[in-house]
Short mmCIF file of C-alpha atoms and ligand atoms in Angstrom, two decimals:
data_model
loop_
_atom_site.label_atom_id
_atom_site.label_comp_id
_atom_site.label_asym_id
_atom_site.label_seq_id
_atom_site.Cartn_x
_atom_site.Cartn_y
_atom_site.Cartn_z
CA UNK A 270 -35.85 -12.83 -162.41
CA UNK A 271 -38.92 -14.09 -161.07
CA UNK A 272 -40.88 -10.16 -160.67
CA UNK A 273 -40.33 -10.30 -164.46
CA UNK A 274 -42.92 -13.03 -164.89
CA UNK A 275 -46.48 -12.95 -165.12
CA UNK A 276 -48.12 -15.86 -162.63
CA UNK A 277 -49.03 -17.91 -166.34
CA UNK A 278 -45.21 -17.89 -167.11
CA UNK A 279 -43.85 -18.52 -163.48
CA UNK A 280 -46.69 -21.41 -163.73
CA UNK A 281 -44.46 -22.49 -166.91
CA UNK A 282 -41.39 -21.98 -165.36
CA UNK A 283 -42.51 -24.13 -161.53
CA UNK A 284 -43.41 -26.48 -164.35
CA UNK A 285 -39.96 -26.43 -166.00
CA UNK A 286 -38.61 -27.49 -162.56
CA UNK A 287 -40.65 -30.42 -162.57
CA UNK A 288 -41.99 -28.58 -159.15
CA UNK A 289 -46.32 -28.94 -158.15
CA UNK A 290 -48.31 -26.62 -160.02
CA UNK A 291 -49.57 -24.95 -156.60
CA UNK A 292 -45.79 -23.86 -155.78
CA UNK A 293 -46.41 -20.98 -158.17
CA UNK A 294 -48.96 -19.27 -156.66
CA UNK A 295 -47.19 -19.51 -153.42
CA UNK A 296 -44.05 -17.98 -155.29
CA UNK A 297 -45.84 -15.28 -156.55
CA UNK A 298 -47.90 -13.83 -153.65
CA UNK A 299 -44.66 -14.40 -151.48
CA UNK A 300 -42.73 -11.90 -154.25
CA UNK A 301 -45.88 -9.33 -154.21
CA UNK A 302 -45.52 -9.23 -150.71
CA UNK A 303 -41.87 -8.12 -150.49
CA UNK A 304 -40.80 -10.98 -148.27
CA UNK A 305 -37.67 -12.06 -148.58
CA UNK A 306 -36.40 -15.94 -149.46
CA UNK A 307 -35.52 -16.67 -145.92
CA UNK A 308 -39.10 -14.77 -144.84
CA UNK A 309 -41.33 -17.29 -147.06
CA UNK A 310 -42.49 -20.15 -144.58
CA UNK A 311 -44.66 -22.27 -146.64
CA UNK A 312 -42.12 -23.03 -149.00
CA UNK A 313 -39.10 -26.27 -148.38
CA UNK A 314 -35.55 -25.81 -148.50
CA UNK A 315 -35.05 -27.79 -151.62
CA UNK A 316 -37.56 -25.53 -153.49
CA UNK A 317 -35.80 -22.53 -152.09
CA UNK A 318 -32.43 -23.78 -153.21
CA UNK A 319 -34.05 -24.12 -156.72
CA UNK A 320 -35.15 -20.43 -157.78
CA UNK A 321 -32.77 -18.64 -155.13
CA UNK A 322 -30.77 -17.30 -158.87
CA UNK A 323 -33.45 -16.13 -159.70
CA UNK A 324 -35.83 -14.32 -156.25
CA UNK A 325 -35.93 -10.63 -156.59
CA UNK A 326 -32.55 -9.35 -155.25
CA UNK A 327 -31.84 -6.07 -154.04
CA UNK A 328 -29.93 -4.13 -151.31
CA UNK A 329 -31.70 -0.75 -149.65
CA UNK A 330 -28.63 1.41 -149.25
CA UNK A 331 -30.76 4.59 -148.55
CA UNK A 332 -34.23 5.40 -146.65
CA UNK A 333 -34.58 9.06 -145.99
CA UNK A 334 -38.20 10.31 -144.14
CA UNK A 335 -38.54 14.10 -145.18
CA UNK A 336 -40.44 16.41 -142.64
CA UNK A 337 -43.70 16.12 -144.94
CA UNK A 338 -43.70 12.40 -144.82
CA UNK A 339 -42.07 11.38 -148.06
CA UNK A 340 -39.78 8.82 -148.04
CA UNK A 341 -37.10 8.23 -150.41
CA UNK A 342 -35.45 4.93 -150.83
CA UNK A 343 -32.03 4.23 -152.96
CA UNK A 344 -32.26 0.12 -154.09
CA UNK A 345 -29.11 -1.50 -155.50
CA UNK A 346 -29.21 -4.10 -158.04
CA UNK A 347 -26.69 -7.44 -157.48
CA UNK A 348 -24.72 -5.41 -160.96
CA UNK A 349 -24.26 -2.45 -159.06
CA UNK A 350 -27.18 -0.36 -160.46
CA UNK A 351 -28.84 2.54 -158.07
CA UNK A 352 -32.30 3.28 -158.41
CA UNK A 353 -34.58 5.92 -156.51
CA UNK A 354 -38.19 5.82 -155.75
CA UNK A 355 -40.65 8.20 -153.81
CA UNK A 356 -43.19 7.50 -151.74
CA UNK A 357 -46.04 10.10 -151.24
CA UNK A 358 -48.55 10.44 -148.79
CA UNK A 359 -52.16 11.87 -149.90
CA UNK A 360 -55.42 12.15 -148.33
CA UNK A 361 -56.93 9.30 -150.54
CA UNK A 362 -53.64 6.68 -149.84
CA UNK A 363 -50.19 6.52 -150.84
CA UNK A 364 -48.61 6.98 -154.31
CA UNK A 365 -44.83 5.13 -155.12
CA UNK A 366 -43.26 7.02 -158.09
CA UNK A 367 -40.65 4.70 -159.36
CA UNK A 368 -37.63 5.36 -162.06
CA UNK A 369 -37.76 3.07 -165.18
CA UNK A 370 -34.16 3.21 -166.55
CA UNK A 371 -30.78 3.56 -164.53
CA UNK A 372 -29.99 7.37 -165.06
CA UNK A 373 -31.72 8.76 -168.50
CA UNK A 374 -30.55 9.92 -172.04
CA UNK A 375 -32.93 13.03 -172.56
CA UNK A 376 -30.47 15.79 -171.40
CA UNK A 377 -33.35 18.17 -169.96
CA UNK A 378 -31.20 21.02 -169.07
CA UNK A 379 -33.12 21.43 -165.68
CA UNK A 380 -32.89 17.87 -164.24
CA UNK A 381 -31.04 16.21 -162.24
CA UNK A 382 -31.83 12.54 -163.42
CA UNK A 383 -29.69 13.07 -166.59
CA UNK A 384 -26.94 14.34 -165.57
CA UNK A 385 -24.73 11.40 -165.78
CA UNK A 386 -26.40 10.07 -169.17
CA UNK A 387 -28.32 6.27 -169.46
CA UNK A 388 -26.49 3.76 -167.88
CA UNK A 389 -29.21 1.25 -168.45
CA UNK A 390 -32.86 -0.13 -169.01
CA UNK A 391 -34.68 -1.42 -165.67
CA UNK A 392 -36.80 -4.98 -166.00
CA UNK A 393 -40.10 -4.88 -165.59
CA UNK A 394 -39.56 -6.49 -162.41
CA UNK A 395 -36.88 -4.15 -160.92
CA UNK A 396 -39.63 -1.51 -161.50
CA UNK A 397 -42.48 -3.61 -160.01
CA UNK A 398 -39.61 -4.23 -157.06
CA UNK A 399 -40.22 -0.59 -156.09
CA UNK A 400 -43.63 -0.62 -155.94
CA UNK A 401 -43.23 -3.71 -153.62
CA UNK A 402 -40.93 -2.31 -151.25
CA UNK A 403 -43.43 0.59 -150.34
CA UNK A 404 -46.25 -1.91 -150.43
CA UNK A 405 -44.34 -4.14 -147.41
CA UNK A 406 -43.62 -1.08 -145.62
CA UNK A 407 -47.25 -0.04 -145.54
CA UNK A 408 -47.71 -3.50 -144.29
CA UNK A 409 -50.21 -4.28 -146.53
CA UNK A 410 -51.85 -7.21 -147.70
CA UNK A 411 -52.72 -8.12 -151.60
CA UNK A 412 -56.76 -7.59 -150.96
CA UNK A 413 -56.02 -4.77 -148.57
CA UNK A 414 -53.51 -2.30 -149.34
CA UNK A 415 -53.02 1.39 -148.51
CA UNK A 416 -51.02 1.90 -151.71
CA UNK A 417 -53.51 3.69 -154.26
CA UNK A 418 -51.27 4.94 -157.13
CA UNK A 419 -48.28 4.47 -159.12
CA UNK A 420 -46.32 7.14 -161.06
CA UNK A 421 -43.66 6.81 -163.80
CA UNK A 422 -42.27 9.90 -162.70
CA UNK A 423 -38.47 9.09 -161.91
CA UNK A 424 -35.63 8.55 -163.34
CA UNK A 425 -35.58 7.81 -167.03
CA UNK A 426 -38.41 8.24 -169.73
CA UNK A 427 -40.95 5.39 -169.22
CA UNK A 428 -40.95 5.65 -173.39
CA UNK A 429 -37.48 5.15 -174.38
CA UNK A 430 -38.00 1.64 -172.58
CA UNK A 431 -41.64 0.69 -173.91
CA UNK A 432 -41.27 -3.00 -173.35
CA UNK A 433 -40.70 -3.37 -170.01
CA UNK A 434 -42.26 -0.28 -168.87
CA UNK A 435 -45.43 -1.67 -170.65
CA UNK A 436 -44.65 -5.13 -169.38
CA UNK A 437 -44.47 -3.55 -165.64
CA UNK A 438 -47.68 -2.05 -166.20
CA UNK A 439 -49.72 -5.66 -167.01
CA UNK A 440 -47.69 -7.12 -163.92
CA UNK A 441 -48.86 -4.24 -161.46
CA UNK A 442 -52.47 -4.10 -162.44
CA UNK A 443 -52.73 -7.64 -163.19
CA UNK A 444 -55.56 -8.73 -161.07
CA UNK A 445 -54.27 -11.80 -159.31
CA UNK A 446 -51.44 -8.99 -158.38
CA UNK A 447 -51.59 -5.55 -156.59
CA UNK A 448 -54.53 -5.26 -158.78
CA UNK A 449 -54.06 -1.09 -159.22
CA UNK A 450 -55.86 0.28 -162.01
CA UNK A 451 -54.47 1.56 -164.71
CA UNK A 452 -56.61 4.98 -164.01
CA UNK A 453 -54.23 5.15 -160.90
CA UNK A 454 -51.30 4.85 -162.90
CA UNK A 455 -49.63 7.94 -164.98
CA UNK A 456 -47.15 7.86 -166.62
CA UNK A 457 -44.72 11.45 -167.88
CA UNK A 458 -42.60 11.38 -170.81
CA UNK A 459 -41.18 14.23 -172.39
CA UNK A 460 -43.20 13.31 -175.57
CA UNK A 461 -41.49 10.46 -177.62
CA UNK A 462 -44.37 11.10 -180.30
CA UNK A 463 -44.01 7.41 -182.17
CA UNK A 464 -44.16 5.35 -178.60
CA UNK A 465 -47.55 7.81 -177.48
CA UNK A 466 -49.02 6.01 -180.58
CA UNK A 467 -48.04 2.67 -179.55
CA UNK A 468 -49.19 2.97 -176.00
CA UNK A 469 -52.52 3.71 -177.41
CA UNK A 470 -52.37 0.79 -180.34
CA UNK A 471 -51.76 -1.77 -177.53
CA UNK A 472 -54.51 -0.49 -175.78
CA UNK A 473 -52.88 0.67 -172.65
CA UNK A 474 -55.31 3.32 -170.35
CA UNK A 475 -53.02 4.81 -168.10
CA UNK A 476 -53.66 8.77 -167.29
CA UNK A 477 -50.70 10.17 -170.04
CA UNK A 478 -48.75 12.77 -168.61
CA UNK A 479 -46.01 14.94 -170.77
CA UNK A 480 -43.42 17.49 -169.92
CA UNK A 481 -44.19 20.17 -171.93
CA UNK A 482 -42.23 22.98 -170.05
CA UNK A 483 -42.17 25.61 -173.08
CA UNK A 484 -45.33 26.73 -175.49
CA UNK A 485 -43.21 26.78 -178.64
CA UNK A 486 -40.86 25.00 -180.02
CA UNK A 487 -37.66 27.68 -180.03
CA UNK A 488 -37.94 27.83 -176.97
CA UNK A 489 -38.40 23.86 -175.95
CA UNK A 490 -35.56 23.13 -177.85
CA UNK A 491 -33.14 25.12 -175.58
CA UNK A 492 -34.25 23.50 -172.24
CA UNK A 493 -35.43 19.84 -173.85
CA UNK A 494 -32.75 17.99 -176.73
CA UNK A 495 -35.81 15.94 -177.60
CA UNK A 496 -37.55 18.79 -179.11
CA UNK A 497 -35.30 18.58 -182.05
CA UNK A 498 -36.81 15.54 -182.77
CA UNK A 499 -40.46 16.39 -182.57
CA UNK A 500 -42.21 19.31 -182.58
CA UNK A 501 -44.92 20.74 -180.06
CA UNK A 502 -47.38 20.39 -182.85
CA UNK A 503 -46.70 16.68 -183.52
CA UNK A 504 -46.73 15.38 -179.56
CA UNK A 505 -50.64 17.25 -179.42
CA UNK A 506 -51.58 15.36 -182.54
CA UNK A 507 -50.18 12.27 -180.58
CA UNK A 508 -51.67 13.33 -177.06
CA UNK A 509 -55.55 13.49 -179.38
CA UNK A 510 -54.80 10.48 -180.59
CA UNK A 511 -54.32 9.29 -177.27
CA UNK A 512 -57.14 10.84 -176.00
CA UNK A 513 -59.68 9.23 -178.55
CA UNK A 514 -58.58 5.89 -178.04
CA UNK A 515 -59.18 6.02 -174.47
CA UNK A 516 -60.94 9.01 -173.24
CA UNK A 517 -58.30 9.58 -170.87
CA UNK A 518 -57.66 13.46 -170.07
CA UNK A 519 -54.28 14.45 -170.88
CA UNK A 520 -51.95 16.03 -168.28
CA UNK A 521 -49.27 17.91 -169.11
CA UNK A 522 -46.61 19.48 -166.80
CA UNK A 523 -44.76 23.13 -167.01
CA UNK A 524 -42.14 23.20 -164.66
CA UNK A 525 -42.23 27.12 -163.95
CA UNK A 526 -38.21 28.64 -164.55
CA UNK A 527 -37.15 31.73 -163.18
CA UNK A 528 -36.92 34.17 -166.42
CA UNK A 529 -37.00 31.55 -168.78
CA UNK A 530 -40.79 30.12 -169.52
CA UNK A 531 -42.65 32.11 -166.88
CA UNK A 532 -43.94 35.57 -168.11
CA UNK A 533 -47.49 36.20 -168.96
CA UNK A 534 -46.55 35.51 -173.04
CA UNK A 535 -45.42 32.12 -172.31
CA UNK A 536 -48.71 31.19 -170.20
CA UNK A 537 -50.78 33.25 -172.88
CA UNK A 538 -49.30 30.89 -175.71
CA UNK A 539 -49.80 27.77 -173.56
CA UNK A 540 -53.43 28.54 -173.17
CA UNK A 541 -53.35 28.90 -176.99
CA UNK A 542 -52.27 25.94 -177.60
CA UNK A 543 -54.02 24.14 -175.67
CA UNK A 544 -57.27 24.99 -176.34
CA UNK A 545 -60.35 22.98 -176.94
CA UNK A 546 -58.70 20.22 -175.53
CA UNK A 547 -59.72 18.03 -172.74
CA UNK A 548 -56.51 18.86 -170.74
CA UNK A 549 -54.90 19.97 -167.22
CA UNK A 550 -51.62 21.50 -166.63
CA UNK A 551 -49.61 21.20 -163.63
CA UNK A 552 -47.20 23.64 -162.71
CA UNK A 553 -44.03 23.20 -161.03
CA UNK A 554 -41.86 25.90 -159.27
CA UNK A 555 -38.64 24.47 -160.74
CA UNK A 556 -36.79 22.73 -157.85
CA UNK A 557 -33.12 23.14 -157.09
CA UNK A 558 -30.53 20.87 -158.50
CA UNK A 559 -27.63 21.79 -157.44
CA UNK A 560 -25.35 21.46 -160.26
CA UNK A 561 -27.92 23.40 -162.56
CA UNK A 562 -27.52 27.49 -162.49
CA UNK A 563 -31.50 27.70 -162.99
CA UNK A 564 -33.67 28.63 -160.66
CA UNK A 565 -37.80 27.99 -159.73
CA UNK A 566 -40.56 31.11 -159.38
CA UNK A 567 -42.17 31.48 -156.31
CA UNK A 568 -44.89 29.66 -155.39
CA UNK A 569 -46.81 33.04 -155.43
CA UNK A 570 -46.17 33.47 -158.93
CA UNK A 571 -46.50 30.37 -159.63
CA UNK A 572 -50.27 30.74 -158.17
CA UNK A 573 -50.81 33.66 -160.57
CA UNK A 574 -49.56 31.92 -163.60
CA UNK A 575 -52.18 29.24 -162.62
CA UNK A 576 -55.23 31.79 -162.61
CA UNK A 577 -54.58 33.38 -165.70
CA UNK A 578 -54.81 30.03 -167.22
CA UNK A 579 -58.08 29.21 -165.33
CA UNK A 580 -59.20 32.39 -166.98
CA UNK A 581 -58.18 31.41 -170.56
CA UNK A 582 -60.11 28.40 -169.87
CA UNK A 583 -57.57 25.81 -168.88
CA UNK A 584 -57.76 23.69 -166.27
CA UNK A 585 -54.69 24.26 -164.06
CA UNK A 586 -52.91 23.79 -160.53
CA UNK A 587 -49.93 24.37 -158.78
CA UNK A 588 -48.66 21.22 -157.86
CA UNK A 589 -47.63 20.39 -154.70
CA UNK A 590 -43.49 20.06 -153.82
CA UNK A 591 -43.02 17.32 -151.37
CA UNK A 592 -39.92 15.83 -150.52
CA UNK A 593 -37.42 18.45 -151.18
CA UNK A 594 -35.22 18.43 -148.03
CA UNK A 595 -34.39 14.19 -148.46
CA UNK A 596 -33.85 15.17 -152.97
CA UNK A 597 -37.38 13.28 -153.51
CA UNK A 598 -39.17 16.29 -155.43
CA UNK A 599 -39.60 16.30 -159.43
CA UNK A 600 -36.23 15.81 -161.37
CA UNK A 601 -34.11 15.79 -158.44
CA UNK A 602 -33.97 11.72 -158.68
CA UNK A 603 -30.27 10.78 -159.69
CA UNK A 604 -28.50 8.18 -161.64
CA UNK A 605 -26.20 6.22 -158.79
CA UNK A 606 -24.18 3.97 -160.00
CA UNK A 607 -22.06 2.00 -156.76
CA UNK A 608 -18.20 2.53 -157.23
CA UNK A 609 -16.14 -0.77 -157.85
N1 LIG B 725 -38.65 11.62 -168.31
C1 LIG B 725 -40.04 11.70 -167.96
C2 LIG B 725 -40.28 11.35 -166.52
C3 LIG B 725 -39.75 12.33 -165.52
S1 LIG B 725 -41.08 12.90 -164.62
C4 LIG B 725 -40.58 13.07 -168.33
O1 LIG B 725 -39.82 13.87 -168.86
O2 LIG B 725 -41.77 13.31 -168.17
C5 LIG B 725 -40.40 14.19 -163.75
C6 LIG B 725 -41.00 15.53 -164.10
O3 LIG B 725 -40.27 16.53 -163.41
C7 LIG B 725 -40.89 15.86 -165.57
O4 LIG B 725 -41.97 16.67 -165.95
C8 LIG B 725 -39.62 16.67 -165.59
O5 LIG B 725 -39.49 17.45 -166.75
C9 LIG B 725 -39.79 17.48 -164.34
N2 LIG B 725 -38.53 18.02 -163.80
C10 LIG B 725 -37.27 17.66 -164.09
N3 LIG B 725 -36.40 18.38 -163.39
C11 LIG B 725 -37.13 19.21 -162.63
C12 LIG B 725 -36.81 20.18 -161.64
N4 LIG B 725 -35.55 20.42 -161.32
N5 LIG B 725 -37.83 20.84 -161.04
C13 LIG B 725 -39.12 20.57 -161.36
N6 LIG B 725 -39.48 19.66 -162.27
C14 LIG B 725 -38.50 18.99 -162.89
#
């Protein structure tokens, strides 16, 4: 698929087609712009005929506006493959939090994105395709764009599919591209230590976000499967790792459960753990899923939780639940696969 290629290999591949050398550039900022084949004027029938297997395909089956101004689109892929992604609106400009795999293997008991298991890896193109989307809604150009910031916050763990998540991330802040710095790009795992390491080794910047949820390990290991494979201990060693190779502050997020990780021991412990690092902590009042028994604080305690931690000396805010009444808000993303 052409959003898989970087402009030097679509360069190769015009080339392979025995097509002018200029065609490529054409292709590409045609893609980056969302447009569709039959949209793209400066480009002849014959050409069109030529890479029509291969333009960016996809169906929008669902576009849901919530009351706050989040949208939430569904995109099918031509093998029957759902994927959601967010769109949020902030003061500074808008951020698109895409999904990197088709449903997810991690088996967080709290989240809706795994509830159906992995069904498969996305391209780094079908997750560039969902940045582009909200990019041609804005109705923005390349050089002018109202699109700020990207989040691998969706469904799947950006980790478990390295390659083409760290392909997508060249393509998106490539700078004959959408250009978008990698400091406006996170990216949340739940804290596959080896890949942490490998994001670093490549020399990737993007702001590092992990879903810590529980300050020791016991207690991880009953909400999060992938805390049998590594321990609390081994994903900080990772996350100061990270942090020395690219002085990038590490976020990590706690979504808040109703009588599960939320008394005044649990935050205690976090701040214990945490300290003396160059850190910030979200918290999340758990949202509803509705197959899932568990259920969020209150955004009041949730506000209390967050100033004791100020006052053990860690950075920390209560972040912000948009998109709740359209299913947009943290882990409430699905795996949607279209019935044959
Ligand atoms: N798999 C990655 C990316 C998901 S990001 C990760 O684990 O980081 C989505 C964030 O929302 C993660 O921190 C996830 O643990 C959290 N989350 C999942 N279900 C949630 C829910 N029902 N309410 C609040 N946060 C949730």
């Amino acid at each position: 698929m052409i959003l898989d290629m970087s402009l030097q290999e679509l360069s190769e591949y015009i080339k392979n087609l025995g097509e002018p050398a200029y065609r490529a550039k054409q292709l590409f900022e045609a893609c980056l712009l969302g447009k569709k084949l039959d949209e793209i004027s400066n480009l002849p029938k014959s050409f069109k005929e030529k890479i029509e297997k291969d333009y960016p395909k996809f169906e929008v089956i669902a576009h849901l506006k919530s009351k706050d101004e989040t949208q939430k689109v569904a995109l099918k892929f031509p093998d029957g493959s759902i994927v959601e992604s967010v769109l949020l609106k902030y003061k500074y400009g808008y951020t698109v939090c895409v999904s990197t795999q088709v449903g997810c293997r991690m088996g967080c008991s709290f989240c809706a994105s795994t509830l159906n298991g992995l069904k498969r890896n996305l391209s780094a193109g079908e997750i560039l395709a969902q940045v582009l989307f909200f990019n041609h809604i804005l109705c923005c150009t390349l050089k002018k764009r109202q699109l700020t910031n990207v989040v691998l916050m969706g469904c799947g763990d950006p980790l478990d599919n390295f390659d083409n998540v760290t392909k997508f991330l060249k393509l998106v802040s490539c700078k004959d591209g959408l250009n978008i710095s990698q400091r406006n790009i996170s990216l949340s795992t739940c804290g596959i230590v080896p890949k942490i390491y490998q994001l670093a080794d490549d020399g990737f910047s993007v702001t590092l976000t992990i879903s810590l949820h529980a300050s020791n390990d016991e207690l991880r290991k009953k909400i999060m499967p992938v805390a049998n494979a590594y321990k609390i201990e081994e994903i900080l060693k990772a996350c100061d790792y990270y942090f020395e190779k690219t002085g990038r502050r590490i976020a990590f997020e706690y979504s808040l459960i109703d009588g599960v990780n939320d008394s005044e021991k649990d935050i205690r412990q976090l701040a214990s753990i945490l300290k003396g690092r160059s850190c910030h902590v979200n918290l999340i009042p758990l949202n509803s899923v509705k197959e899932k028994s568990l259920i969020g604080v209150s955004r009041k305690r949730a506000y209390v939780l967050a100033a004791e931690l100020e006052k053990l000396g860690i950075s920390a805010t209560v972040r912000r639940t948009m998109g709740e009444d359209i299913e947009g808000a943290c882990g409430q993303l699905r795996n949607r696969v279209e019935k044959k």
